[in-house]
Tab-separated table of N, CA and C in Angstrom:
chain	number	residue	atom	x	y	z
A	1	UNK	N	108.886	149.759	85.095
A	1	UNK	CA	109.211	151.214	84.631
A	1	UNK	C	110.851	151.701	85.189
A	2	UNK	N	111.222	152.242	84.198
A	2	UNK	CA	112.251	152.770	84.735
A	2	UNK	C	112.237	154.562	83.924
A	3	UNK	N	112.709	155.171	85.339
A	3	UNK	CA	112.130	157.003	84.607
A	3	UNK	C	113.559	156.853	85.100
A	4	UNK	N	114.290	157.994	84.203
A	4	UNK	CA	116.188	158.146	84.227
A	4	UNK	C	115.678	159.526	83.995
A	5	UNK	N	117.317	160.352	84.125
A	5	UNK	CA	117.662	161.150	83.179
A	5	UNK	C	118.510	161.177	82.431
A	6	UNK	N	118.785	159.750	82.683
A	6	UNK	CA	120.456	159.323	82.177
A	6	UNK	C	120.547	158.896	81.067
A	7	UNK	N	121.032	159.404	79.985
A	7	UNK	CA	120.883	158.632	78.328
A	7	UNK	C	121.642	157.693	78.189
A	8	UNK	N	122.745	157.196	78.633
A	8	UNK	CA	123.273	155.624	78.991
A	8	UNK	C	122.399	154.674	79.497
A	9	UNK	N	121.585	155.206	80.775
A	9	UNK	CA	120.622	154.217	81.108
A	9	UNK	C	119.421	153.688	80.119
A	10	UNK	N	119.145	155.077	79.379
A	10	UNK	CA	118.044	154.926	78.572
A	10	UNK	C	118.037	153.872	77.343
A	11	UNK	N	119.632	154.346	76.873
A	11	UNK	CA	120.267	153.296	75.452
A	11	UNK	C	120.396	151.993	75.770
A	12	UNK	N	120.578	151.773	76.990
A	12	UNK	CA	120.813	150.114	77.379
A	12	UNK	C	119.767	149.633	77.987
A	13	UNK	N	118.559	149.952	78.461
A	13	UNK	CA	117.369	149.296	78.725
A	13	UNK	C	115.943	149.691	77.977
A	14	UNK	N	116.666	150.726	77.061
A	14	UNK	CA	115.200	151.028	76.315
A	14	UNK	C	114.064	149.695	75.163
A	15	UNK	N	115.218	148.601	75.209
A	15	UNK	CA	114.287	147.411	74.164
A	15	UNK	C	113.876	146.775	75.345
A	16	UNK	N	113.954	146.573	76.616
A	16	UNK	CA	113.865	145.148	77.460
A	16	UNK	C	112.736	145.850	78.532
A	17	UNK	N	112.896	147.256	78.462
A	17	UNK	CA	111.997	147.570	79.959
A	17	UNK	C	111.186	148.807	79.492
A	18	UNK	N	109.748	149.016	79.715
A	18	UNK	CA	109.345	150.246	79.645
A	18	UNK	C	110.111	151.659	79.925
A	19	UNK	N	110.559	152.929	79.486
A	19	UNK	CA	111.146	153.670	80.088
A	19	UNK	C	110.666	155.030	79.801
A	20	UNK	N	111.190	155.681	80.818
A	20	UNK	CA	110.260	157.357	80.668
A	20	UNK	C	111.848	157.939	81.003
A	21	UNK	N	112.367	158.452	79.486
A	21	UNK	CA	113.980	159.349	79.682
A	21	UNK	C	113.375	160.691	79.052
A	22	UNK	N	114.276	161.629	79.704
A	22	UNK	CA	113.739	162.957	79.894
A	22	UNK	C	115.047	163.741	80.212
A	23	UNK	N	115.561	164.962	79.367
A	23	UNK	CA	116.728	165.537	79.097
A	23	UNK	C	116.323	166.364	80.458
A	24	UNK	N	117.022	166.359	82.013
A	24	UNK	CA	116.268	167.313	82.508
A	24	UNK	C	116.882	167.268	84.163
A	25	UNK	N	117.096	168.191	84.879
A	25	UNK	CA	117.485	168.161	86.209
A	25	UNK	C	117.512	167.164	87.077
A	26	UNK	N	118.416	166.432	88.103
A	26	UNK	CA	117.639	165.546	89.141
A	26	UNK	C	116.845	166.034	89.917
A	27	UNK	N	116.754	167.756	90.458
A	27	UNK	CA	115.260	167.822	91.015
A	27	UNK	C	114.342	167.802	90.300
A	28	UNK	N	113.846	167.935	88.741
A	28	UNK	CA	112.915	167.514	87.847
A	28	UNK	C	112.699	166.051	88.022
A	29	UNK	N	113.670	165.642	87.766
A	29	UNK	CA	113.229	163.971	87.514
A	29	UNK	C	112.385	163.415	89.212
A	30	UNK	N	113.194	163.670	89.804
A	30	UNK	CA	112.333	163.467	91.283
A	30	UNK	C	111.181	164.252	91.120
A	31	UNK	N	110.748	165.089	91.350
A	31	UNK	CA	109.164	165.597	91.138
A	31	UNK	C	108.617	164.993	90.103
A	32	UNK	N	109.256	164.158	88.792
A	32	UNK	CA	108.588	163.423	88.159
A	32	UNK	C	107.875	162.242	88.439
A	33	UNK	N	108.623	161.723	89.621
A	33	UNK	CA	108.691	160.312	90.097
A	33	UNK	C	107.623	159.961	91.169
A	34	UNK	N	107.855	161.817	92.284
A	34	UNK	CA	107.064	161.789	92.820
A	34	UNK	C	105.442	162.206	92.683
A	35	UNK	N	105.194	162.881	91.640
A	35	UNK	CA	103.736	162.719	90.698
A	35	UNK	C	103.914	161.813	90.697
A	36	UNK	N	103.951	160.733	90.054
A	36	UNK	CA	103.740	159.283	89.476
A	36	UNK	C	103.193	158.932	90.980
A	37	UNK	N	104.089	158.679	91.821
A	37	UNK	CA	103.828	158.495	93.154
A	37	UNK	C	101.974	158.787	93.543
A	38	UNK	N	102.048	159.758	93.554
A	38	UNK	CA	100.419	160.889	93.794
A	38	UNK	C	99.765	160.139	92.968
A	39	UNK	N	99.723	159.661	91.558
A	39	UNK	CA	98.872	159.068	91.114
A	39	UNK	C	98.388	157.561	91.499
A	40	UNK	N	99.094	156.605	92.299
A	40	UNK	CA	99.080	155.592	92.790
A	40	UNK	C	100.412	154.704	92.193
A	41	UNK	N	101.310	155.067	91.341
A	41	UNK	CA	102.359	154.183	90.819
A	41	UNK	C	102.848	153.522	92.435
A	42	UNK	N	103.712	152.674	92.362
A	42	UNK	CA	104.280	152.215	93.359
A	42	UNK	C	106.007	152.083	93.173
A	43	UNK	N	106.540	153.088	93.861
A	43	UNK	CA	108.211	153.222	94.026
A	43	UNK	C	108.723	151.736	94.597
A	44	UNK	N	109.229	151.285	93.422
A	44	UNK	CA	109.975	149.551	94.058
A	44	UNK	C	111.544	149.721	94.542
A	45	UNK	N	112.021	150.864	94.606
A	45	UNK	CA	113.609	151.158	94.512
A	45	UNK	C	113.667	152.626	94.538
A	46	UNK	N	114.730	153.202	95.279
A	46	UNK	CA	115.054	154.637	95.581
A	46	UNK	C	116.376	154.955	93.984
A	47	UNK	N	116.478	155.716	93.732
A	47	UNK	CA	117.564	156.182	92.947
A	47	UNK	C	118.937	156.142	94.105
A	48	UNK	N	119.992	155.101	94.057
A	48	UNK	CA	121.469	155.286	95.144
A	48	UNK	C	122.035	155.623	94.053
A	49	UNK	N	122.908	156.495	95.229
A	49	UNK	CA	124.197	157.031	94.741
A	49	UNK	C	125.095	156.153	94.585
A	50	UNK	N	125.471	155.388	95.573
A	50	UNK	CA	126.173	154.316	95.934
A	50	UNK	C	127.725	155.441	96.528
A	51	UNK	N	128.485	155.434	96.191
A	51	UNK	CA	129.710	156.578	96.992
A	51	UNK	C	129.835	157.737	96.514
A	52	UNK	N	128.644	157.927	95.438
A	52	UNK	CA	128.715	159.150	94.448
A	52	UNK	C	127.950	160.246	95.404
A	53	UNK	N	128.555	161.715	95.686
A	53	UNK	CA	127.685	162.684	96.293
A	53	UNK	C	126.637	162.993	95.536
A	54	UNK	N	125.703	163.325	96.174
A	54	UNK	CA	124.437	163.833	94.965
A	54	UNK	C	124.679	165.064	94.287
A	55	UNK	N	125.932	165.871	94.764
A	55	UNK	CA	126.176	167.023	94.157
A	55	UNK	C	127.386	166.635	93.315
A	56	UNK	N	127.448	165.357	93.089
A	56	UNK	CA	128.832	165.105	92.006
A	56	UNK	C	128.146	164.561	90.259
A	57	UNK	N	126.932	164.147	90.130
A	57	UNK	CA	126.470	163.531	89.315
A	57	UNK	C	125.096	164.177	89.121
A	58	UNK	N	124.340	164.677	88.173
A	58	UNK	CA	123.144	165.133	87.665
A	58	UNK	C	122.256	164.292	87.356
A	59	UNK	N	122.463	162.539	87.713
A	59	UNK	CA	121.614	161.673	86.826
A	59	UNK	C	121.172	160.626	88.139
A	60	UNK	N	119.819	160.562	87.654
A	60	UNK	CA	119.289	159.561	89.051
A	60	UNK	C	118.160	158.476	87.808
A	61	UNK	N	118.090	157.565	88.240
A	61	UNK	CA	117.542	156.120	87.470
A	61	UNK	C	116.693	155.746	88.330
């Protein structure tokens, strides 16, 4: 499952993967992921920002 607030990620992968997309803030999407982990889901990877600083982009996937 891909969890994202990035519309481009949603459009690219929606036909290939189970995807949860919501227009929301960076903080809200992290809270959503946290809640899924507390329900027993396993986090396989974390949202990498590469060289982009967290305050420079509102998106996480």
